[in-house]
CSV table of C-alpha atoms and ligand atoms in Angstrom, one decimal:
chain,number,residue,atom,x,y,z
A,769,MET,CA,-27.5,-80.2,22.0
A,770,GLY,CA,-27.8,-76.7,22.6
A,771,GLU,CA,-27.0,-73.4,20.9
A,772,ARG,CA,-23.7,-73.1,22.8
A,773,PRO,CA,-21.3,-71.1,20.5
A,774,PRO,CA,-17.9,-72.9,19.8
A,775,ARG,CA,-15.1,-72.0,22.4
A,776,GLY,CA,-13.1,-68.9,20.6
A,777,TRP,CA,-14.3,-69.1,17.2
A,778,THR,CA,-17.3,-66.1,16.9
A,779,GLU,CA,-20.6,-65.8,15.3
A,780,THR,CA,-18.5,-62.8,13.9
A,781,ASP,CA,-15.8,-65.1,12.6
A,782,SER,CA,-18.4,-67.4,11.0
A,783,ARG,CA,-20.1,-64.6,9.3
A,784,ALA,CA,-16.7,-63.0,7.9
A,785,PHE,CA,-15.9,-66.6,6.6
A,786,ILE,CA,-19.1,-67.1,5.1
A,787,ASP,CA,-18.6,-63.7,2.9
A,788,ASP,CA,-14.7,-63.9,2.3
A,789,GLY,CA,-13.9,-67.6,2.7
A,790,ALA,CA,-13.2,-68.0,-0.9
A,791,VAL,CA,-10.6,-65.5,-0.9
A,792,PHE,CA,-9.2,-66.1,2.6
A,793,VAL,CA,-8.5,-69.9,2.1
A,794,PRO,CA,-5.3,-70.4,-0.3
A,795,GLY,CA,-6.4,-72.7,-3.3
A,796,ARG,CA,-9.7,-73.8,-1.6
A,797,GLU,CA,-10.6,-75.4,-4.9
A,798,GLU,CA,-7.5,-77.4,-4.9
A,799,GLN,CA,-8.0,-78.5,-1.4
A,800,ILE,CA,-11.3,-79.9,-2.3
A,801,ALA,CA,-10.5,-81.4,-5.1
A,802,THR,CA,-7.7,-83.3,-3.5
A,803,LEU,CA,-9.7,-84.3,-0.3
A,804,ARG,CA,-12.7,-85.5,-2.6
A,805,ALA,CA,-10.2,-87.7,-4.7
A,806,LEU,CA,-9.1,-89.5,-1.9
A,807,ILE,CA,-12.4,-90.6,-0.2
A,808,PRO,CA,-12.0,-94.4,-0.3
A,809,ALA,CA,-15.1,-94.9,-2.4
A,810,GLY,CA,-16.8,-96.0,-5.5
A,811,PRO,CA,-18.9,-92.9,-7.1
A,812,ASP,CA,-22.1,-95.3,-6.9
A,813,GLU,CA,-21.6,-96.6,-3.7
A,814,PRO,CA,-23.8,-96.1,-0.3
A,815,PHE,CA,-21.4,-95.2,2.7
A,816,THR,CA,-21.3,-92.6,5.3
A,817,VAL,CA,-19.1,-89.3,5.9
A,818,ALA,CA,-18.8,-87.2,8.8
A,819,GLU,CA,-17.5,-83.7,8.8
A,820,LEU,CA,-16.5,-81.8,11.6
A,821,GLY,CA,-16.2,-78.0,11.4
A,822,ALA,CA,-18.3,-78.2,8.6
A,823,GLY,CA,-18.8,-74.3,8.2
A,824,GLY,CA,-20.9,-73.1,5.1
A,825,GLY,CA,-21.0,-76.7,3.6
A,826,VAL,CA,-18.6,-76.0,0.4
A,827,LEU,CA,-16.8,-79.1,0.9
A,828,ALA,CA,-19.7,-80.9,1.8
A,829,ARG,CA,-21.4,-79.8,-1.2
A,830,ALA,CA,-18.6,-81.4,-3.4
A,831,VAL,CA,-18.5,-84.5,-1.7
A,832,LEU,CA,-22.2,-84.9,-1.9
A,833,GLU,CA,-22.1,-84.3,-5.8
A,834,ALA,CA,-19.3,-86.8,-6.5
A,835,PHE,CA,-20.9,-89.5,-4.3
A,836,PRO,CA,-24.5,-89.5,-5.1
A,837,ARG,CA,-25.4,-92.4,-2.7
A,838,CYS,CA,-23.6,-91.0,0.4
A,839,ARG,CA,-24.9,-90.0,3.5
A,840,TYR,CA,-23.4,-87.0,5.3
A,841,VAL,CA,-23.5,-86.2,8.7
A,842,ALA,CA,-22.1,-82.5,9.3
A,843,LEU,CA,-21.2,-81.2,12.5
A,844,ASP,CA,-20.5,-77.4,13.3
A,845,GLY,CA,-20.6,-75.5,16.6
A,846,SER,CA,-22.0,-72.4,14.9
A,847,PRO,CA,-25.7,-71.7,14.5
A,848,ALA,CA,-24.9,-68.8,11.8
A,849,MET,CA,-22.8,-71.7,10.1
A,850,ARG,CA,-25.4,-74.6,10.6
A,851,THR,CA,-28.0,-72.3,8.9
A,852,ARG,CA,-25.6,-71.4,6.0
A,853,LEU,CA,-24.9,-75.3,5.8
A,854,GLY,CA,-28.8,-75.9,5.5
A,855,GLU,CA,-28.9,-73.4,2.7
A,856,THR,CA,-25.6,-75.0,0.8
A,857,LEU,CA,-27.1,-78.3,0.9
A,858,ALA,CA,-30.7,-77.8,0.3
A,859,ARG,CA,-30.7,-80.0,-2.9
A,860,HIS,CA,-29.4,-82.8,-0.8
A,861,ALA,CA,-31.2,-82.6,2.3
A,862,ALA,CA,-32.6,-86.2,2.1
A,863,ARG,CA,-29.1,-87.3,2.6
A,864,VAL,CA,-27.8,-84.6,4.8
A,865,GLU,CA,-27.8,-84.3,8.8
A,866,VAL,CA,-26.6,-81.4,10.4
A,867,HIS,CA,-25.7,-81.2,14.1
A,868,ASP,CA,-24.4,-79.0,17.0
A,869,PHE,CA,-20.9,-80.0,18.4
A,870,GLU,CA,-18.4,-79.2,20.5
A,871,LEU,CA,-14.9,-80.1,18.8
A,872,ALA,CA,-13.1,-80.7,22.3
A,873,GLU,CA,-16.0,-82.7,23.8
A,874,ARG,CA,-15.9,-86.6,23.3
A,875,ALA,CA,-19.6,-87.7,23.6
A,876,TRP,CA,-20.1,-86.8,20.0
A,877,ARG,CA,-17.3,-89.2,18.9
A,878,ALA,CA,-18.8,-92.2,20.4
A,879,ALA,CA,-22.2,-91.1,18.8
A,880,LEU,CA,-20.8,-91.3,15.1
A,881,PRO,CA,-22.7,-93.5,12.8
A,882,SER,CA,-21.3,-96.9,12.1
A,883,PRO,CA,-20.2,-98.1,9.6
A,884,LEU,CA,-18.1,-94.9,8.9
A,885,ARG,CA,-16.0,-94.8,5.8
A,886,CYS,CA,-14.8,-91.2,6.1
A,887,VAL,CA,-14.1,-88.3,8.7
A,888,LEU,CA,-13.2,-85.1,7.1
A,889,ALA,CA,-12.4,-82.0,8.8
A,890,SER,CA,-11.0,-78.4,6.8
A,891,LEU,CA,-9.5,-75.9,9.2
A,892,VAL,CA,-10.9,-76.7,12.4
A,893,VAL,CA,-8.5,-79.0,14.1
A,894,HIS,CA,-6.0,-76.2,14.9
A,895,HIS,CA,-8.5,-75.0,17.3
A,896,LEU,CA,-7.3,-77.9,19.9
A,897,PRO,CA,-4.1,-78.0,21.4
A,898,ALA,CA,-1.8,-80.7,20.5
A,899,ALA,CA,-3.1,-83.1,23.5
A,900,GLY,CA,-6.4,-82.6,22.1
A,901,LYS,CA,-5.5,-83.4,18.4
A,902,ARG,CA,-3.7,-86.5,19.5
A,903,ARG,CA,-6.7,-88.1,21.3
A,904,LEU,CA,-9.1,-87.1,18.4
A,905,PHE,CA,-7.1,-88.6,15.7
A,906,ALA,CA,-6.9,-91.9,18.2
A,907,ASP,CA,-10.8,-91.4,19.0
A,908,LEU,CA,-11.8,-90.8,15.1
A,909,ALA,CA,-9.4,-93.8,14.0
A,910,ARG,CA,-11.4,-96.3,15.9
A,911,ARG,CA,-14.4,-95.0,14.6
A,912,LEU,CA,-13.8,-95.8,11.2
A,913,GLU,CA,-14.6,-98.9,9.3
A,914,PRO,CA,-11.8,-100.9,7.9
A,915,GLY,CA,-10.2,-99.2,4.5
A,916,GLY,CA,-12.1,-95.9,5.8
A,917,ALA,CA,-9.8,-92.8,5.8
A,918,LEU,CA,-9.5,-89.6,8.5
A,919,LEU,CA,-8.7,-86.6,5.9
A,920,LEU,CA,-8.0,-82.9,6.8
A,921,VAL,CA,-7.1,-79.7,6.0
A,922,ASP,CA,-5.2,-77.5,8.5
A,923,ILE,CA,-2.7,-74.8,9.1
A,924,VAL,CA,0.4,-76.4,10.2
A,925,GLU,CA,3.0,-74.7,12.8
A,926,PRO,CA,6.1,-73.7,10.9
A,927,THR,CA,9.5,-75.4,12.0
A,928,SER,CA,11.5,-72.0,12.1
A,929,ALA,CA,11.1,-68.3,11.9
A,930,ALA,CA,12.3,-68.5,7.9
A,931,VAL,CA,9.3,-71.0,7.3
A,932,ARG,CA,7.1,-68.9,9.4
A,933,GLU,CA,8.0,-65.9,7.0
A,934,ALA,CA,7.7,-67.7,3.6
A,935,PHE,CA,3.8,-69.3,5.0
A,936,ALA,CA,2.9,-65.9,5.6
A,937,ARG,CA,4.1,-64.2,2.4
A,938,GLN,CA,2.5,-67.3,0.4
A,939,TRP,CA,-0.9,-66.4,2.0
A,940,ASP,CA,-0.8,-62.9,1.4
A,941,ASP,CA,-0.1,-63.5,-2.0
A,942,ALA,CA,-2.6,-66.0,-2.5
A,943,ALA,CA,-5.4,-63.9,-0.8
A,944,ARG,CA,-4.4,-60.9,-3.1
A,945,VAL,CA,-4.7,-62.9,-6.0
A,946,GLN,CA,-8.0,-64.8,-5.2
A,947,SER,CA,-9.5,-61.2,-4.0
A,948,LEU,CA,-8.7,-59.9,-7.5
A,949,ALA,CA,-9.8,-62.6,-9.4
A,950,LEU,CA,-12.8,-63.5,-7.3
A,951,THR,CA,-14.2,-60.1,-6.7
A,952,GLY,CA,-12.6,-58.0,-9.2
A,953,GLY,CA,-11.3,-55.6,-6.2
A,954,LEU,CA,-9.0,-55.7,-3.3
A,955,GLU,CA,-11.4,-55.0,-0.6
A,956,ALA,CA,-11.8,-58.6,0.7
A,957,PHE,CA,-8.0,-58.9,1.0
A,958,GLU,CA,-7.8,-55.5,3.0
A,959,ARG,CA,-10.4,-57.3,5.2
A,960,PHE,CA,-8.0,-60.1,5.5
A,961,GLN,CA,-5.2,-58.1,6.3
A,962,THR,CA,-6.9,-56.0,8.7
A,963,ASP,CA,-8.9,-58.3,10.6
A,964,GLY,CA,-5.6,-60.5,11.0
A,965,TRP,CA,-6.8,-63.8,9.1
A,966,ASN,CA,-3.0,-64.6,8.3
A,967,PHE,CA,-2.1,-66.6,11.2
A,968,TYR,CA,1.6,-66.5,10.5
A,969,ARG,CA,1.7,-62.9,10.6
A,970,GLY,CA,0.7,-62.9,14.4
A,971,THR,CA,-2.5,-63.6,15.8
A,972,PRO,CA,-4.3,-62.7,19.1
A,973,ASP,CA,-6.8,-65.7,19.1
A,974,SER,CA,-5.5,-68.0,21.6
A,975,TYR,CA,-7.7,-70.5,20.0
A,976,ASP,CA,-5.3,-71.1,17.2
A,977,GLN,CA,-3.0,-73.9,18.1
A,978,PRO,CA,-1.4,-75.1,14.9
A,979,SER,CA,0.7,-78.2,15.7
A,980,ARG,CA,3.6,-79.1,13.1
A,981,LEU,CA,2.8,-81.3,10.4
A,982,ASP,CA,5.6,-84.1,11.1
A,983,GLU,CA,3.7,-84.5,14.6
A,984,GLN,CA,0.3,-84.6,13.4
A,985,LEU,CA,1.2,-87.6,11.1
A,986,ARG,CA,3.2,-89.3,14.0
A,987,TRP,CA,0.0,-88.8,15.8
A,988,LEU,CA,-2.0,-90.5,12.9
A,989,SER,CA,0.2,-93.4,12.7
A,990,GLU,CA,0.3,-93.9,16.6
A,991,ALA,CA,-3.4,-93.9,16.1
A,992,GLY,CA,-3.5,-97.0,14.1
A,993,LEU,CA,-3.9,-95.5,10.3
A,994,ALA,CA,-1.5,-96.3,7.5
A,995,PRO,CA,-0.3,-94.9,5.1
A,996,VAL,CA,-0.4,-91.5,6.5
A,997,ASP,CA,0.7,-88.6,4.4
A,998,CYS,CA,0.4,-85.3,3.3
A,999,PHE,CA,-0.9,-84.8,-0.2
A,1000,TRP,CA,-1.2,-81.1,-1.0
A,1001,MET,CA,0.5,-77.9,0.7
A,1002,ARG,CA,0.6,-74.4,0.0
A,1003,ALA,CA,0.9,-71.3,2.4
A,1004,GLY,CA,0.8,-73.2,5.5
A,1005,HIS,CA,-2.4,-75.2,4.5
A,1006,ALA,CA,-1.8,-78.8,4.4
A,1007,VAL,CA,-3.9,-81.6,3.1
A,1008,PHE,CA,-3.2,-84.8,5.1
A,1009,GLY,CA,-4.3,-88.0,6.4
A,1010,GLY,CA,-4.4,-91.8,6.8
A,1011,TRP,CA,-6.4,-94.8,6.3
A,1012,ARG,CA,-7.5,-97.5,8.5
A,1013,PRO,CA,-6.1,-100.7,7.4
B,141,SAM,C1,-12.0,-71.6,9.2
B,141,SAM,S1,-14.1,-72.1,9.5
B,141,SAM,C2,-13.9,-73.6,8.2
B,141,SAM,C3,-15.2,-74.1,7.6
B,141,SAM,C4,-15.5,-75.1,6.8
B,141,SAM,N1,-14.5,-76.3,7.3
B,141,SAM,C5,-14.1,-74.8,5.5
B,141,SAM,O1,-13.4,-75.1,5.5
B,141,SAM,O2,-14.7,-74.0,4.8
B,141,SAM,C6,-13.9,-73.1,11.2
B,141,SAM,C7,-15.4,-73.9,11.2
B,141,SAM,O3,-15.3,-74.7,12.6
B,141,SAM,C8,-16.2,-74.3,13.4
B,141,SAM,N2,-15.5,-74.6,14.8
B,141,SAM,C9,-14.5,-73.8,15.2
B,141,SAM,N3,-14.3,-74.2,16.3
B,141,SAM,C10,-15.1,-75.0,16.8
B,141,SAM,C11,-15.4,-75.7,18.2
B,141,SAM,N4,-14.6,-75.6,19.3
B,141,SAM,N5,-16.6,-76.5,18.0
B,141,SAM,C12,-17.1,-76.6,17.1
B,141,SAM,N6,-17.1,-76.1,16.0
B,141,SAM,C13,-15.9,-74.9,15.8
B,141,SAM,C14,-16.7,-72.7,13.1
B,141,SAM,O4,-18.1,-72.8,13.7
B,141,SAM,C15,-16.3,-73.0,11.7
B,141,SAM,O5,-17.5,-73.3,10.9
């Protein structure tokens, strides 16, 4: 595949997220620990994971370290992110493939490895509209081996104005606390505010199209996954998914 930039998400976004993602994402370590614990595999098992929008490889590294025999296919549409991925995962390079992809396209879904134990996606599926998410879940559920899991982290659409305001406040609070704790100052939090990273405060980015959590759980069920559930949630960020029976 060529060097096509992902629609909407820019290389400037990638560089900002590489620098400040740990501050901008609420409870990132908890999200990663939750996902990792739900991957349906024993620690010494050989199996394959695919990650969509793998970004700088923070989740991938945690999974590769927890499962020393897993093979990891990391897909991302950003050249800057793929460069960073390669650096983050250098120690595990023999078990890792990194590829360009466009989330909305369907050819890559048919080309996913088989058997496939787990598909992970963190903070990327909200770039698809509702119908695109529903189709993605159906396409991915078909690719999973029995017992395999589709596990996601994503921002979700609030169900009312009051909930939107609660999510917005929680996200600001988390970013402020993380800025102080991780960098010793508030400059990263100021970038979070100035550059409009809090989706719930209003965003000019039409490619941010989160869907409600209840709808997404229904689409996962309709895709044939069971059980489906939400396992963690904070500041509008949900960890959720389901298993192929
Ligand atoms: C918010 S970042 C999340 C990165 C990583 N998953 C994490 O949680 O740290 C979104 C990632 O998805 C990728 N991305 C966004 N839209 C995409 C699209 N339409 N096709 C392919 N990749 C996309 C970006 O390049 C970026 O790496």
